[in-house]
Amino acid sequence: MSWLDGIRAKSISVLQINAGGCTGCTRQFQAALLLDSGKGITLTGNPRHADVLFVAGCINNKSADYLRQIYEKMPSPKAVVAAGTCACDGKLFRGEDNGISTLDEILPVNAYVRGCVPGMDEMLETVINVVEDGYKEYKDG
Amino acid sequence: MLEVILWFIGIIIIVPVIYLAENIILSAIPGQNRSYPIQPIYRLIKHFSKTDLYNRPLTRWFPVGACVFALVTLFFVSAGENIMLIISGLVMMELFILVGACSTKEPYGIMAAQRGISRLAVWSFALMIAAASLYKAAGTLKLSLAIQYSGESILLSRLPLVTAGLFTAAMIKGNLGYFDFGINANTMSFLDTALYTPYGGRSLGFVQLTQWIETGIWLKLISFFLPWQPLISFLVSAVFYLAAMLLNAVVPKMTWKKVMMNSWIWAGGLPAINYIWLYML
Amino acid sequence: MDFVVLGVVFGPVVLLLISFLIPQGKASRIFIEISAVLFFVTAVYLFVAPSSNMFNLYIPHIVWKLITLLTAVFILVRSILDKHYIISVLAFTQSIILAVFEILNAPEEAVPFVSFNYDGKVLLVAGSCITAFFVPVTLIYLKKYFSQKKAVKKQEKQVEAGILLLMAAFAGLAAANSFTGLFLFWQWMYIAVRLILRAFQSSERKTAAVVLVVQQAALTVWMASIPFIYQKTGSVYINSLDAGFGESRVVVAVMAFALTIVSGCLIPDKNIWQDYFSVPAPVSGIITLIMSVLSPVAVLLKFGFLFTGLNNIILTLVIIFGSLIMAGGAYYSCVSRKAAQILQGILMSAAGWGITTVFVSRESMFFTVGYTAVSSITITFLFACITILEYIKGTQDVEQMYNLHKEMPEMAFFMSAAMLLFLFAPFYSALQRLLYVRFLAENPVSMLLTVTALVLVSAVIFRWLSVLLSAGDKTSIERDAYPDVFRVILPLFFVFTVAANLSFGSIYRYFRQQPIPMGSLAAENIETYSELEGFLYMLKPGKGLIYAVGVIVVLAACFYILQRFGKADKYTGNTDSRVFYHYSLTAWIPAWVNPGLILRAAWISLAAIIAGVALSCLK
C-alpha cells in the first residue's frame, strides 16, 4: 500500500447504483456508514466526484447501458464493487434468455461482496480494501 | 508587507481548521456521518491524484484561472485594498468557474452554471450595497482605512444589517443551510457541495482549492465590519461560519426557487434596508 | 461659423442628396461607406484641432429658420400622404408657430447656430466612429437581407438615406445652441427613423406607432414653448435661459428633461421599445445608439446648468427616473434571449446611466461623457459581431452561440474580450466614481436601482460569456460565407474599442485641462475625482490595467490552448446534451409578481410626481 493509496482510502466517495432489485444491499450499505469502521466514506450522486461504483441488484439491458455511461464519466483511478448475489451472478433471477446479466459481463469488476443481504462490515471492508490495494482488478484464480 | 504575508497565510490556514472542527464535532453527533478530522485535506489530495476525464479540453483550464484570481483577490483582501477591487476579483473568479462548468456542454453542467449566474446576481448585489454603505459610513472604500475608522467609532453599530447580509452572502457561496443551491443535496460534506457538478478529478481539486481560498476571503471581508482587533474579528467571523456549517447538517434542503427567494430577501434585503436606514440617521 | 462644424452637420445631407443620383447597387453602398468614413475623419479633426477661424462661412439665421420651416412642411405633406392625420395636425401647428414667430418676429443673434463644446466633441467622435465601422457591416447585412426578402431596391435606398440623415441629425443635436436648432435636428432624426422604419414594415399605417406620435407631440410642445421662452429671456438660445427665469426655471428644466426623454424614446416600458426596435439587429442598433443614447445625453449636457441650482426634490426625482431607466433596461436585457434585444437593454441601461449622472455635478459630467462614449463604442462592437453572426449563421439566439469558439475563434475572442472590458467599468471604476458624486450618493433609492442594474447587466453578460466559451461538437460554418470586408473591419473595430476603453481614464485628464464652459456647475473635488484609482487608466498603469491585461492574456491563453491541443474526444459516451429548460435569471420570481408592470407603474407615477412638483414650484 503506497502512501497515496492510504490517503485515498481515507476519503472515498461512493456512487451507489441500484440496477434493479430489492434495494436491500444499498440500504444496508447506507446503514453501515454509521458504523465507526466506515470512517471517511461518503455517498455521492455524481459520477464525476465518485471513486467507487457500488452496484447492487439484477442488471438488465436497460440499466447496463446506463452503467456503462456512468462508469465512463468517473475519473480514473476508479473501482467497481458488485454487492449482493444479484449483481455478482444473478443467482435466483437469472434464467436462460431473460436478459439478466452479471456485472462482470458489463464492467471490469474490482471486488465482489456476496450474500443476500451482505453484511455491513464486509461491504465497508471491501470498499476500503479495493482502494487501499490501488484499485486492482479482480482476477479469477 | 510582512503583515500582509502573514494574513495571506493565516487566511489560507483558518479554513481547514474550520473544516477540522466541523468534522470533529459532527463525528461526535450520533446519526451523522463518520469522518476523519482532516478528511477535507485527504479529499483534496485524492482529487489532485486523479485524472481529468473530459470530452472538452478547455474545461480543465478554467478552474486554474479561477484559482489564480482567488489568490490575487486573497492578496488584495489581506492588504486591505479597495473593496471594489476585491468584488471584481471575486466576480472574475466565479466567472471562470461558471464558464468552465458551462463548457462541458453537459446538461447538469449548464444547469449548474445557470444557477450559479442567478446566484452571482444575489451576492454581488449584497457586496456592492455593502461597498456603498461602507463609503457612506466610513467615507472610504479602502478596507485598511475603514478598519481604522472601525476602531474609532464602531462600524458595526452603523452597518449591522450589512454585516449580516454579507454573512448570508458567504453562506450562499458556501451552499450552507437555507441557501444551498446544490443540485444534488445528498453529498455529505461541505467541500463536495455540488454546484460544481461537471467537474471531476484534478479540476475538481482546483475548484475546491478555489472555494477554500474564497471562504477565507469572505471571512476576512466580514471581519472588517466587526469592531474588535483584526485578528479577533477574523476569529469571530470564523466561529460564526463554523456555527453556520454545523447548522447546515440539521437544516432541510429546499428547491432552488425558494433558495433564490431566501437569498434575495436576506442577502439582498438586509443590506438594502441598512443602506436606506443610513440616510435616516 | 466654423466650416468644419458646418461640414459635419450639413455634409451628410449634401451626400444624401448626391446619393439619390447614384443608382442603387455597389456604387451606392461604397458611396455611403465613404461618407461615413468622411464623417468620422471630420469628427476626429474637430476633436483634435483647436477651433480654426480659417474657413469661416457665415450663414444668416434666417436661412436656418427657413430650413426648419421647410422640414416641418415636409413632414406635414408627407404625413398627409401617408394618412397619419394626427402627425399632420401636429406638424401644421409647428409650421404655423415657426412661420409666425421665428421668421417674422425673432431677431438675428450673435451666437452661432451650431458650434461644439468639449462634451459634444467627445460624443460626436464616439457616434462617428460607430457609423464609420458599423455602417459597412450593416450595408453588407442589408444587401443579403433585402435579397432574401425580394424587396424592391427602393427600400434599401431608404435605409441608406435614413442612416445618412441620422448622422447629420446627431451631429446637429450635439452642436445646436438654440431651441430652434434642437427642434430642427430632432425633426431630421424623426424623418431618418421614419425612413428606416418604413423600409422594414409591410403595412404603412403601422409605422405611425405610438412613439412617433408622442415624439411629434413633444416636439410641438417644444415649439410652442419657444415664444414663451423668448418673452422671458429675450433670446431663444440655451445659454440665455439662466438669466430670465426665476421660479419658473424648474418648469423649463423639467420640460427640457421630459422632451429629451420622450424624443429619445427613453421610457422603461417594453411595449414602446418593441414597437420601435422590431427591425433587423444592426439597424435597430444604429437607431438605439444614436437616438436613445448619444443624442439625449448630448442634449441634456447642454441643459446641465439649469439643474444645478434647483431644489433637491426635483433633482432627486430626476435622478431616480434615470436610474429607473437603468434598472428597466437591465431587466429587459435579462429576460431576453435574442442578442440584439439584450444589447438594446444594456444600451438603455447605459443611457439611463448618462441621464442619472448628467445633472449632478461637473465631476459626474466628465464621467457621463466618457462612460457614454466608451460604453456605446463597446456595445456597437458587440452589435457588429452579432450582425456578422446573423449574416453567417442566420440566428442571433444567444443559446445558439455555444459552438462559436470552434467555428470562429477570433470572433469569440473579440466578443468575450469586449464584454469583459465593458464589465470592468461597471464593476470597479464606475461604482467607485458614482459614490464620490454628491447627489447620487445622497440618494439611496437611485443608488439601489443603479446597483441592481449593474448586477443584472453583469449577470446577463456572464450568461452570454459562458455560452460563448462552452463547447460544441462540429464546425458547421463554411469559411467562404465570411466576407473579406468583415475580416478587415472587425479587427480594426476591435483595436479601436480596446483603445477607447483603455484611454477612458485619459478622457478625464483631457477634460481636466479644459476650461469649464459653464461656470455655474459645482466642481469642488475635481482633482480628487480625476485622480481616483480606476481600472483603465492609461497614463498611470495602476493595478486595474495590469488586471485587465492579465484577464485578456489568460483568455487568449485559454483560446490558444484550445486551438493547439484541442484533440478529439476521449469520452465516447453520449455527449450531445438534451435540450434543456433554460434557466431565466428571473425564473425564481413568483408568478404573481410582474416586474414589467411594476416598472410601468413606477415610471408613470414618477413622471406624474415630477410634473406635479414642477408645477407646484410655479407659485
XYZ file of C-alpha atoms in Angstrom, chain B residues 62-273:
212
model
C -10.848 27.378 -16.288
C -10.531 26.184 -12.669
C -6.831 27.019 -12.833
C -7.725 30.542 -13.926
C -10.252 30.765 -11.106
C -7.618 29.657 -8.641
C -5.221 32.341 -9.866
C -7.882 35.003 -9.437
C -8.700 33.686 -5.970
C -5.075 34.035 -4.946
C -4.856 37.563 -6.347
C -8.042 38.522 -4.539
C -6.739 36.956 -1.360
C -3.700 39.175 -1.642
C -5.915 42.220 -2.093
C -8.047 41.348 0.889
C -5.022 40.682 3.084
C -3.643 44.077 2.164
C -6.988 45.744 2.909
C -7.311 47.074 -0.617
C -10.233 48.848 -2.223
C -13.402 46.806 -1.767
C -14.382 47.232 -5.409
C -11.154 45.550 -6.444
C -11.993 42.629 -4.184
C -15.509 42.424 -5.595
C -14.253 42.336 -9.144
C -11.716 39.681 -8.203
C -14.409 37.511 -6.654
C -16.638 38.026 -9.648
C -13.910 37.112 -12.115
C -13.172 34.010 -10.107
C -16.781 32.957 -10.200
C -16.932 33.715 -13.900
C -14.115 31.300 -14.617
C -15.767 28.521 -12.647
C -19.134 29.087 -14.288
C -17.698 29.263 -17.765
C -15.809 26.069 -17.109
C -18.973 24.359 -15.916
C -20.832 25.552 -18.970
C -18.086 24.487 -21.334
C -18.567 20.813 -20.549
C -21.771 21.019 -22.554
C -23.421 18.541 -20.265
C -26.955 19.194 -19.124
C -26.063 19.289 -15.466
C -23.047 21.433 -16.116
C -25.136 24.020 -17.916
C -27.772 23.839 -15.228
C -25.170 24.356 -12.534
C -23.699 27.296 -14.426
C -27.061 28.938 -14.906
C -27.896 28.566 -11.252
C -24.514 29.967 -10.477
C -25.260 33.056 -12.544
C -28.557 33.584 -10.739
C -26.669 33.182 -7.508
C -23.987 35.598 -8.628
C -26.555 38.335 -9.047
C -27.526 37.993 -5.395
C -24.176 38.030 -3.760
C -22.654 40.654 -5.979
C -25.657 42.841 -5.194
C -25.024 42.327 -1.483
C -21.355 43.147 -1.922
C -21.983 46.283 -3.919
C -24.512 47.598 -1.452
C -22.012 46.802 1.257
C -19.419 48.853 -0.619
C -21.830 51.763 -0.983
C -22.771 51.589 2.698
C -19.142 51.374 3.694
C -18.461 54.506 1.729
C -21.449 56.207 3.288
C -20.482 55.207 6.797
C -16.703 55.413 6.737
C -16.080 57.783 3.842
C -13.702 55.425 2.107
C -13.746 52.290 0.041
C -10.325 51.168 1.133
C -10.725 48.494 3.759
C -7.474 49.212 5.554
C -8.665 52.786 6.128
C -12.146 51.654 7.084
C -10.697 49.433 9.768
C -9.090 52.449 11.411
C -12.473 54.091 11.369
C -13.900 50.922 12.773
C -11.567 51.269 15.728
C -12.647 54.815 16.476
C -16.389 54.706 16.105
C -17.689 51.249 15.731
C -18.632 50.382 12.149
C -20.831 47.510 13.261
C -23.233 49.814 15.043
C -23.900 51.649 11.787
C -23.822 48.677 9.470
C -25.251 45.736 11.407
C -27.565 44.545 8.656
C -24.882 44.935 6.014
C -22.646 42.674 8.066
C -25.480 40.169 8.431
C -26.192 40.375 4.707
C -22.546 39.788 3.891
C -22.539 36.798 6.167
C -25.591 35.475 4.349
C -23.779 36.020 1.082
C -20.883 33.994 2.455
C -23.363 31.249 3.325
C -24.735 31.412 -0.203
C -21.255 30.946 -1.585
C -20.684 28.028 0.757
C -24.051 26.445 -0.065
C -24.981 26.370 3.578
C -28.291 25.982 5.325
C -31.264 27.573 3.656
C -29.047 28.931 0.927
C -27.970 25.689 -0.688
C -28.049 25.943 -4.461
C -26.540 22.496 -4.938
C -28.107 20.207 -7.469
C -27.639 17.019 -5.534
C -28.095 17.556 -1.885
C -27.060 14.079 -0.810
C -23.356 14.707 -0.626
C -22.471 14.595 2.979
C -19.612 17.006 3.190
C -19.147 20.669 2.777
C -16.444 20.525 0.168
C -18.366 18.327 -2.200
C -21.312 20.648 -2.260
C -22.366 20.260 -5.713
C -22.815 23.368 -7.691
C -19.684 22.167 -9.338
C -21.246 19.017 -10.699
C -19.473 18.853 -14.020
C -16.030 18.982 -12.501
C -14.179 15.843 -11.542
C -10.668 14.721 -10.804
C -7.888 17.284 -10.899
C -10.022 20.218 -11.929
C -12.406 19.455 -9.079
C -9.365 19.730 -6.886
C -8.678 23.188 -8.271
C -12.304 24.174 -7.809
C -12.233 23.054 -4.213
C -8.978 24.859 -3.589
C -10.576 27.958 -5.055
C -13.595 27.598 -2.844
C -11.318 27.088 0.108
C -9.439 30.321 -0.557
C -12.673 32.108 -1.296
C -14.185 31.139 2.042
C -11.172 32.719 3.671
C -11.645 35.864 1.611
C -15.244 36.150 2.708
C -14.366 35.624 6.349
C -11.713 38.312 6.190
C -14.087 40.625 4.364
C -16.739 40.205 7.049
C -14.170 40.716 9.763
C -13.522 44.249 8.502
C -17.014 45.158 9.636
C -16.547 43.786 13.139
C -15.464 46.157 15.880
C -12.583 44.289 17.537
C -8.897 43.874 16.779
C -8.332 42.461 13.262
C -7.253 39.047 14.499
C -10.102 38.724 16.991
C -12.648 39.934 14.440
C -11.377 37.387 11.974
C -11.625 34.588 14.517
C -15.124 35.681 15.494
C -16.290 35.594 11.889
C -14.680 32.168 11.526
C -16.521 30.907 14.589
C -19.794 32.197 13.204
C -19.072 30.454 9.958
C -18.377 27.233 11.810
C -21.722 27.588 13.558
C -23.405 28.026 10.186
C -21.704 24.880 8.908
C -22.829 22.896 11.905
C -26.339 24.195 11.454
C -26.161 23.092 7.832
C -26.056 19.468 8.968
C -29.521 19.644 10.503
C -31.265 22.064 8.146
C -33.549 20.651 5.443
C -32.878 21.349 1.782
C -35.144 23.366 -0.474
C -35.908 23.791 -4.133
C -33.730 26.308 -5.839
C -36.507 28.812 -6.446
C -37.171 29.012 -2.733
C -33.463 29.253 -2.084
C -33.285 32.092 -4.568
C -36.146 33.912 -2.834
C -34.488 33.405 0.533
C -31.220 34.680 -0.793
C -32.684 37.820 -2.279
C -34.632 38.534 0.866
C -31.745 38.031 3.282
C -28.594 38.777 1.314
C -30.186 41.443 -0.852
C -32.770 42.844 1.522
C -30.767 43.289 4.701
C -28.001 45.468 3.214
C -30.561 47.450 1.232
C -32.554 48.210 4.375
